[in-house]
Coordinates of C-alpha atoms in Angstrom, one line a residue:
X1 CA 41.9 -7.8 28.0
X2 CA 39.9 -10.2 29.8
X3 CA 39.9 -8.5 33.1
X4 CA 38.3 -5.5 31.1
X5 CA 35.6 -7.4 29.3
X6 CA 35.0 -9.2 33.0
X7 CA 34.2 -6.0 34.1
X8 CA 32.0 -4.6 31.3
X9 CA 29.7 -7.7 31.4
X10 CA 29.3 -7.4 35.1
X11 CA 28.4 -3.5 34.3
X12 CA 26.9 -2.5 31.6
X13 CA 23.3 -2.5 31.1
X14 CA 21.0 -4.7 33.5
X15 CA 18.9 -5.9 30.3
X16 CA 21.9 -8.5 29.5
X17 CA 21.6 -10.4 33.1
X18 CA 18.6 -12.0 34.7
X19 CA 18.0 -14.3 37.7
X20 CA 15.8 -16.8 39.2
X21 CA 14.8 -18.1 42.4
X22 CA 15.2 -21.8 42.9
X23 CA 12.4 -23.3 45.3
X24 CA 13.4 -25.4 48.3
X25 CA 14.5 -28.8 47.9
X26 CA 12.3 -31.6 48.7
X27 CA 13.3 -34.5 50.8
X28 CA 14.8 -37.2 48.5
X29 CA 16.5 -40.3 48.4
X30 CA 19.3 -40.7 46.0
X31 CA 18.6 -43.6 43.8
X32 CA 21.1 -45.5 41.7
X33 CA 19.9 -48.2 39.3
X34 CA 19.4 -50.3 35.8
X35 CA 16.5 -49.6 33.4
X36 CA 14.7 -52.8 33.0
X37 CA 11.7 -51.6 30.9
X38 CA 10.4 -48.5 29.2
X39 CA 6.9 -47.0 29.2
X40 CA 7.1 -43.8 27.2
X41 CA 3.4 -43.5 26.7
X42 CA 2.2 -43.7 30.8
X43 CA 6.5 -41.8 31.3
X44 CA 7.2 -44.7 33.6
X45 CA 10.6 -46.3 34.1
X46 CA 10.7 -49.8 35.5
X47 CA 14.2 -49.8 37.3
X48 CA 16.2 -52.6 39.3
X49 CA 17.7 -50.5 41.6
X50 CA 20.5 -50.8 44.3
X51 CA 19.5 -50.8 48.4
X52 CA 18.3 -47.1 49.4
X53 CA 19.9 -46.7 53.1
X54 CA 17.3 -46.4 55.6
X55 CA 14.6 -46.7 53.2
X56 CA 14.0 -49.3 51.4
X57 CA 16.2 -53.0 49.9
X58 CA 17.3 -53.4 46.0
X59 CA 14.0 -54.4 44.0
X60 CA 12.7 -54.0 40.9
X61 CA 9.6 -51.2 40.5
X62 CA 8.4 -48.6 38.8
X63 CA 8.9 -45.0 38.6
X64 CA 7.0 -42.2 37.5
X65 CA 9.4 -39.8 35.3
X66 CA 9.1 -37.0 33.3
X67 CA 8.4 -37.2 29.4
X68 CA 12.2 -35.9 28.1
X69 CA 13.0 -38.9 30.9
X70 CA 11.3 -41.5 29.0
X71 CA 11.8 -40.1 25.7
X72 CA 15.7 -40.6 26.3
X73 CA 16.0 -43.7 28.9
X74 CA 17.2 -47.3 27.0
X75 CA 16.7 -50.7 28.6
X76 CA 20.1 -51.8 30.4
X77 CA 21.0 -48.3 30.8
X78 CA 22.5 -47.5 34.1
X79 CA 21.2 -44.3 36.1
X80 CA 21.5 -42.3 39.3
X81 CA 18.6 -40.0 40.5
X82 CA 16.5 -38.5 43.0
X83 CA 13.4 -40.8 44.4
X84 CA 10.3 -38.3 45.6
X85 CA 7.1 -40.0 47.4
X86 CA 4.3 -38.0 47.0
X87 CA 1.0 -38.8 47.4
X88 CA 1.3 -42.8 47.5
X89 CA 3.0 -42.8 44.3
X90 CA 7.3 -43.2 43.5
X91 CA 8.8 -40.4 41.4
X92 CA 12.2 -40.3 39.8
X93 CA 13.7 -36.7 39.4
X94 CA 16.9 -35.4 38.2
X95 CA 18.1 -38.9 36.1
X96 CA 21.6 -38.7 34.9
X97 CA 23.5 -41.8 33.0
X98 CA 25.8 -43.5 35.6
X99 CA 27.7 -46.1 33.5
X100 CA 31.6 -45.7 34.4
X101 CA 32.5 -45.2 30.7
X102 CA 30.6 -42.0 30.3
X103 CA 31.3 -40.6 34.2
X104 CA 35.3 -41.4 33.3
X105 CA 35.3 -39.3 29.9
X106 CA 33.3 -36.8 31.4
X107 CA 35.1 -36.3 34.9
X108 CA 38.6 -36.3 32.7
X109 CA 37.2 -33.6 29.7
X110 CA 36.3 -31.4 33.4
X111 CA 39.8 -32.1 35.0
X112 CA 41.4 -30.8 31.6
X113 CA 39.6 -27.8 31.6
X114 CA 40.2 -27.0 34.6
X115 CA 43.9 -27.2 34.4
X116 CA 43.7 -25.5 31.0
X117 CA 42.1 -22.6 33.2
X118 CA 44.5 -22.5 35.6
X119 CA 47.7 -22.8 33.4
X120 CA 45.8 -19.7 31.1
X121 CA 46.0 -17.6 34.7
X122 CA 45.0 -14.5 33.9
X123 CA 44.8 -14.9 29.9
X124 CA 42.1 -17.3 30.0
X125 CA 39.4 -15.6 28.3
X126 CA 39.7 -16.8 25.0
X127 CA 40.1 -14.1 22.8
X128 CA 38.7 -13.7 18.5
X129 CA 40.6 -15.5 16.8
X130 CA 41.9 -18.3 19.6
X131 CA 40.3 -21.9 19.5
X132 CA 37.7 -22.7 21.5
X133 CA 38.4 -25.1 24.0
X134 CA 37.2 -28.8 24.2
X135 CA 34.8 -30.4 26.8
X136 CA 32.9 -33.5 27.0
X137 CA 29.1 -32.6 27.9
X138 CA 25.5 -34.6 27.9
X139 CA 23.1 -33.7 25.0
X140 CA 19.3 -33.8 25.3
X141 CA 19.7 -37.7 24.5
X142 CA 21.5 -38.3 27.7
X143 CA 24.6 -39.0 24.8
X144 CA 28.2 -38.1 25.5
X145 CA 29.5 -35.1 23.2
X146 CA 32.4 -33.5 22.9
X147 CA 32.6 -29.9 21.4
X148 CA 35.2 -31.1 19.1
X149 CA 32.7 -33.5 17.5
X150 CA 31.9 -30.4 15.8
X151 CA 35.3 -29.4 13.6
X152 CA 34.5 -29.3 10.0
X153 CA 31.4 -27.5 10.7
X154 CA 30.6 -23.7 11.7
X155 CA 29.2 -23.6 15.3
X156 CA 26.8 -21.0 16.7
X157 CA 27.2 -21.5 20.6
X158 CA 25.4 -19.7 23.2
X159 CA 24.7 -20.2 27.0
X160 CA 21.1 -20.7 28.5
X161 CA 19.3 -22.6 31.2
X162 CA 15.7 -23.9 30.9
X163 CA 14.4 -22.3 34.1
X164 CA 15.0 -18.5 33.2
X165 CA 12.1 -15.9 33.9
X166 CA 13.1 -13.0 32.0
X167 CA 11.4 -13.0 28.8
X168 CA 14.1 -10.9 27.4
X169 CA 17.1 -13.3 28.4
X170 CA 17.2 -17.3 27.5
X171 CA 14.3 -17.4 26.4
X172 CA 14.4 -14.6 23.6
X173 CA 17.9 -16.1 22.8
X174 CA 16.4 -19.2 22.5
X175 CA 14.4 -17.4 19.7
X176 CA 17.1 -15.6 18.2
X177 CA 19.1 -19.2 17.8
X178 CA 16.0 -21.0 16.2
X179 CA 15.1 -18.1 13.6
X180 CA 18.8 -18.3 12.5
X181 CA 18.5 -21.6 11.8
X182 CA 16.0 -21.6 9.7
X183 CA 17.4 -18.4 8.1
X184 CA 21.0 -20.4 7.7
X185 CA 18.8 -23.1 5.9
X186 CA 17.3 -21.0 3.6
X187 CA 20.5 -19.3 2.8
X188 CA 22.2 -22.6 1.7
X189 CA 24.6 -22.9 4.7
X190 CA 24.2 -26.6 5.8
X191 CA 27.6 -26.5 7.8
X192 CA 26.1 -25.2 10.6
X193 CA 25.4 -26.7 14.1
X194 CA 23.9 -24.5 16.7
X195 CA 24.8 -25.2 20.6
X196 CA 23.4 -24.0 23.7
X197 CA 24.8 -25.2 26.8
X198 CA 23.3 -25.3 30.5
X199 CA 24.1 -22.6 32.6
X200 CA 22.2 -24.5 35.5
X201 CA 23.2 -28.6 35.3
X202 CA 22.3 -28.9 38.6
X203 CA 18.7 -28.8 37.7
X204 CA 19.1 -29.0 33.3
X205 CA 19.8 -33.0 33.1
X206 CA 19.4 -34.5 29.6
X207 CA 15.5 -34.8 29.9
X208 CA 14.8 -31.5 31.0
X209 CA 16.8 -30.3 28.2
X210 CA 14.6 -32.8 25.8
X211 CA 11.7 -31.3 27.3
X212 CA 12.9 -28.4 26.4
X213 CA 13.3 -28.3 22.9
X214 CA 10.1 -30.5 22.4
X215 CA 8.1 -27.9 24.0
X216 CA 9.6 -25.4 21.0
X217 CA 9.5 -27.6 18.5
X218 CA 13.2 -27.1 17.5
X219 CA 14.4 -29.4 14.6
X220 CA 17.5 -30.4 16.9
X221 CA 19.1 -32.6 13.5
X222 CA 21.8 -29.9 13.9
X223 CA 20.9 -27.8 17.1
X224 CA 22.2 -29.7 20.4
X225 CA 21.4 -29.3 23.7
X226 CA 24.6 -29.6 26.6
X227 CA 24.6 -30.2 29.9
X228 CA 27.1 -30.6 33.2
X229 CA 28.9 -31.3 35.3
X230 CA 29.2 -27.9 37.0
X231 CA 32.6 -27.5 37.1
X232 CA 33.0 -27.9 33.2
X233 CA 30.4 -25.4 33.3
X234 CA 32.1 -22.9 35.5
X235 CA 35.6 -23.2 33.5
X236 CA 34.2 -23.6 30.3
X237 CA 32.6 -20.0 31.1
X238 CA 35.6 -18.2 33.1
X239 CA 36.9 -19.0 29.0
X240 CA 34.3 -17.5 27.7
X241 CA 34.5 -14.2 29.8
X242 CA 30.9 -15.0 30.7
X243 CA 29.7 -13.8 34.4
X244 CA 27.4 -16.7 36.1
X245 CA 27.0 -16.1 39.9
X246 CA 25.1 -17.8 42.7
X247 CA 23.7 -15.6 45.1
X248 CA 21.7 -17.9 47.6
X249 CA 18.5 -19.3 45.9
X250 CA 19.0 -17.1 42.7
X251 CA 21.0 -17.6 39.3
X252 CA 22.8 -14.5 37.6
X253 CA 24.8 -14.2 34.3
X254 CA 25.4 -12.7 31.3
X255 CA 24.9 -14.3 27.8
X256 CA 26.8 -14.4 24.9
X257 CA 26.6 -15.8 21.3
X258 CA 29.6 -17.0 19.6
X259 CA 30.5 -18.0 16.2
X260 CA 33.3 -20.9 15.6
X261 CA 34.5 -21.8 12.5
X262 CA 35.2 -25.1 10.7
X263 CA 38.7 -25.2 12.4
X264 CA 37.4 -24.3 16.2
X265 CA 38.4 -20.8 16.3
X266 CA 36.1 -17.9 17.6
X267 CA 35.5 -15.7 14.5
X268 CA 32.5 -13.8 16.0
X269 CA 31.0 -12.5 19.4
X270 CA 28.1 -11.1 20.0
X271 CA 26.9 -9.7 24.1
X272 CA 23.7 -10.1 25.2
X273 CA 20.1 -11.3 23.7
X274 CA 19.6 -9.0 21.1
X275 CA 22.3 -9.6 18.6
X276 CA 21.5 -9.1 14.8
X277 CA 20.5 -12.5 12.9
X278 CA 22.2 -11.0 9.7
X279 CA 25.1 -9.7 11.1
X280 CA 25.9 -13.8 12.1
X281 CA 24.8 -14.9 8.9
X282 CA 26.7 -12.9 6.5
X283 CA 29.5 -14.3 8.8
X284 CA 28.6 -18.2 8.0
X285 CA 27.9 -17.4 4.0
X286 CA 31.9 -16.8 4.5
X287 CA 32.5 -20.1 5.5
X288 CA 30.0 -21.8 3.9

């Protein structure tokens, strides 16, 4: 079964798969490092950080970040990143937490999955009616979540990545996810909790993903953003019979929509963008 459905979201028609182009990297120096102030007004981080290797000793400065980056960052956190010097002036790009509590729970939810994965063999697309499996992910807070935070509640999950061109693709699922919310409110369903997770967390940290929905406006009380590592990702997505390839600079997949219930079983698919609002609602009044 999930060889066949492999297959038919590889084939069928273009409009569910889209691609970008990923420009060149820059020349960085990876940065590791305590937050020892927070400007979210000027989006500066002061950071005490550890000796860069052929660049420069452990001192204290500050960093020039993006907005989601200072919208997310607390003082004593600990960080890793990417420092850019451009035009006189010290950047900090691609900030992930680096604390060994939060790398440990993630790095051990990704080892799971994978062995989940490979014990599943060639059943591990995860069928209607089969739980959906667990993995420990960042949210758009840079918090540690686990998809099983969620039981109790019905879950509309859905794959996206914050760099997509095609109008047609993430970004009109984006829409899809955010008029269903609202709908689901209106309706009475307050169970709900609407995820998208990262197809790209090699460039989607926790404050791109902030960025992202601030730039919407979504009302994230019960819509969460997830992010990396990779290979989470990548099993997480093999589960989900969801195609994601690399081919050199560009991105490639397929999207899906999935309803879970309260219990963590799949009770609804959906391929593609353009799946019907009230086809997924009359599904949550059920488990409302």
């Amino acid at each position: 079964m999930a060889g066949v459905l492999l297959a038919g979201c590889a084939r069928r028609a273009p409009a569910t798969s889209s691609s970008v182009t990923i420009a060149p990297a820059e020349k960085r120096y990876p940065l590791k490092g305590e937050v020892v102030a927070v400007k979210p007004a000027d989006a500066i981080l002061e950071i005490h950080h550890e000796a860069i290797p052929d660049y420069m000793p452990s001192m204290t400065m500050e960093f020039i970040v993006s907005r989601g980056d200072a919208a997310i960052a607390t003082v004593g956190e600990r960080i890793r990143g990417d420092l850019i010097v451009r035009g006189g002036k010290a950047y900090l790009e691609n900030i992930w937490p680096d604390d060994a509590l939060t790398n440990s729970r993630i790095d051990a939810s990704a080892d799971a999955l994978a062995q989940d994965t490979n014990i599943r063999g060639k059943g591990a697309y995860r069928e209607i009616g089969e739980t959906m499996p667990d993995v420990t992910l960042l949210d758009q807070e840079g918090r540690v979540v686990s998809i099983s935070r969620f039981r109790g509640k019905q879950v509309m999950l859905n794959f996206i990545f914050t760099r997509c061109p095609i109008a047609t693709m993430c970004p009109a699922a984006t829409m899809k996810m955010m008029a269903l919310q609202k709908a689901a409110h209106e309706a009475g369903v307050s169970n709900l909790e609407l995820v998208s997770i990262s197809f790209d967390p090699a460039y989607d940290t926790p404050g791109i993903l902030h960025d992202y929905a601030a730039a919407r406006h979504i009302d994230t009380s019960n819509f969460t953003f997830l992010t990396g590592p990779d290979a989470a990702v990548r099993q997480l997505l093999t589960q989900m019979g969801i195609i994601r390839e690399f081919d050199g600079d560009t991105i490639k997949h397929t999207l899906a929509t999935l309803l879970i219930d309260a219990q963590g079983r799949i009770i609804h698919r959906a391929d593609g963008s353009q799946w019907d609002t009230e086809e997924f609602l009359a599904q949550m009044k059920k488990g409302a």
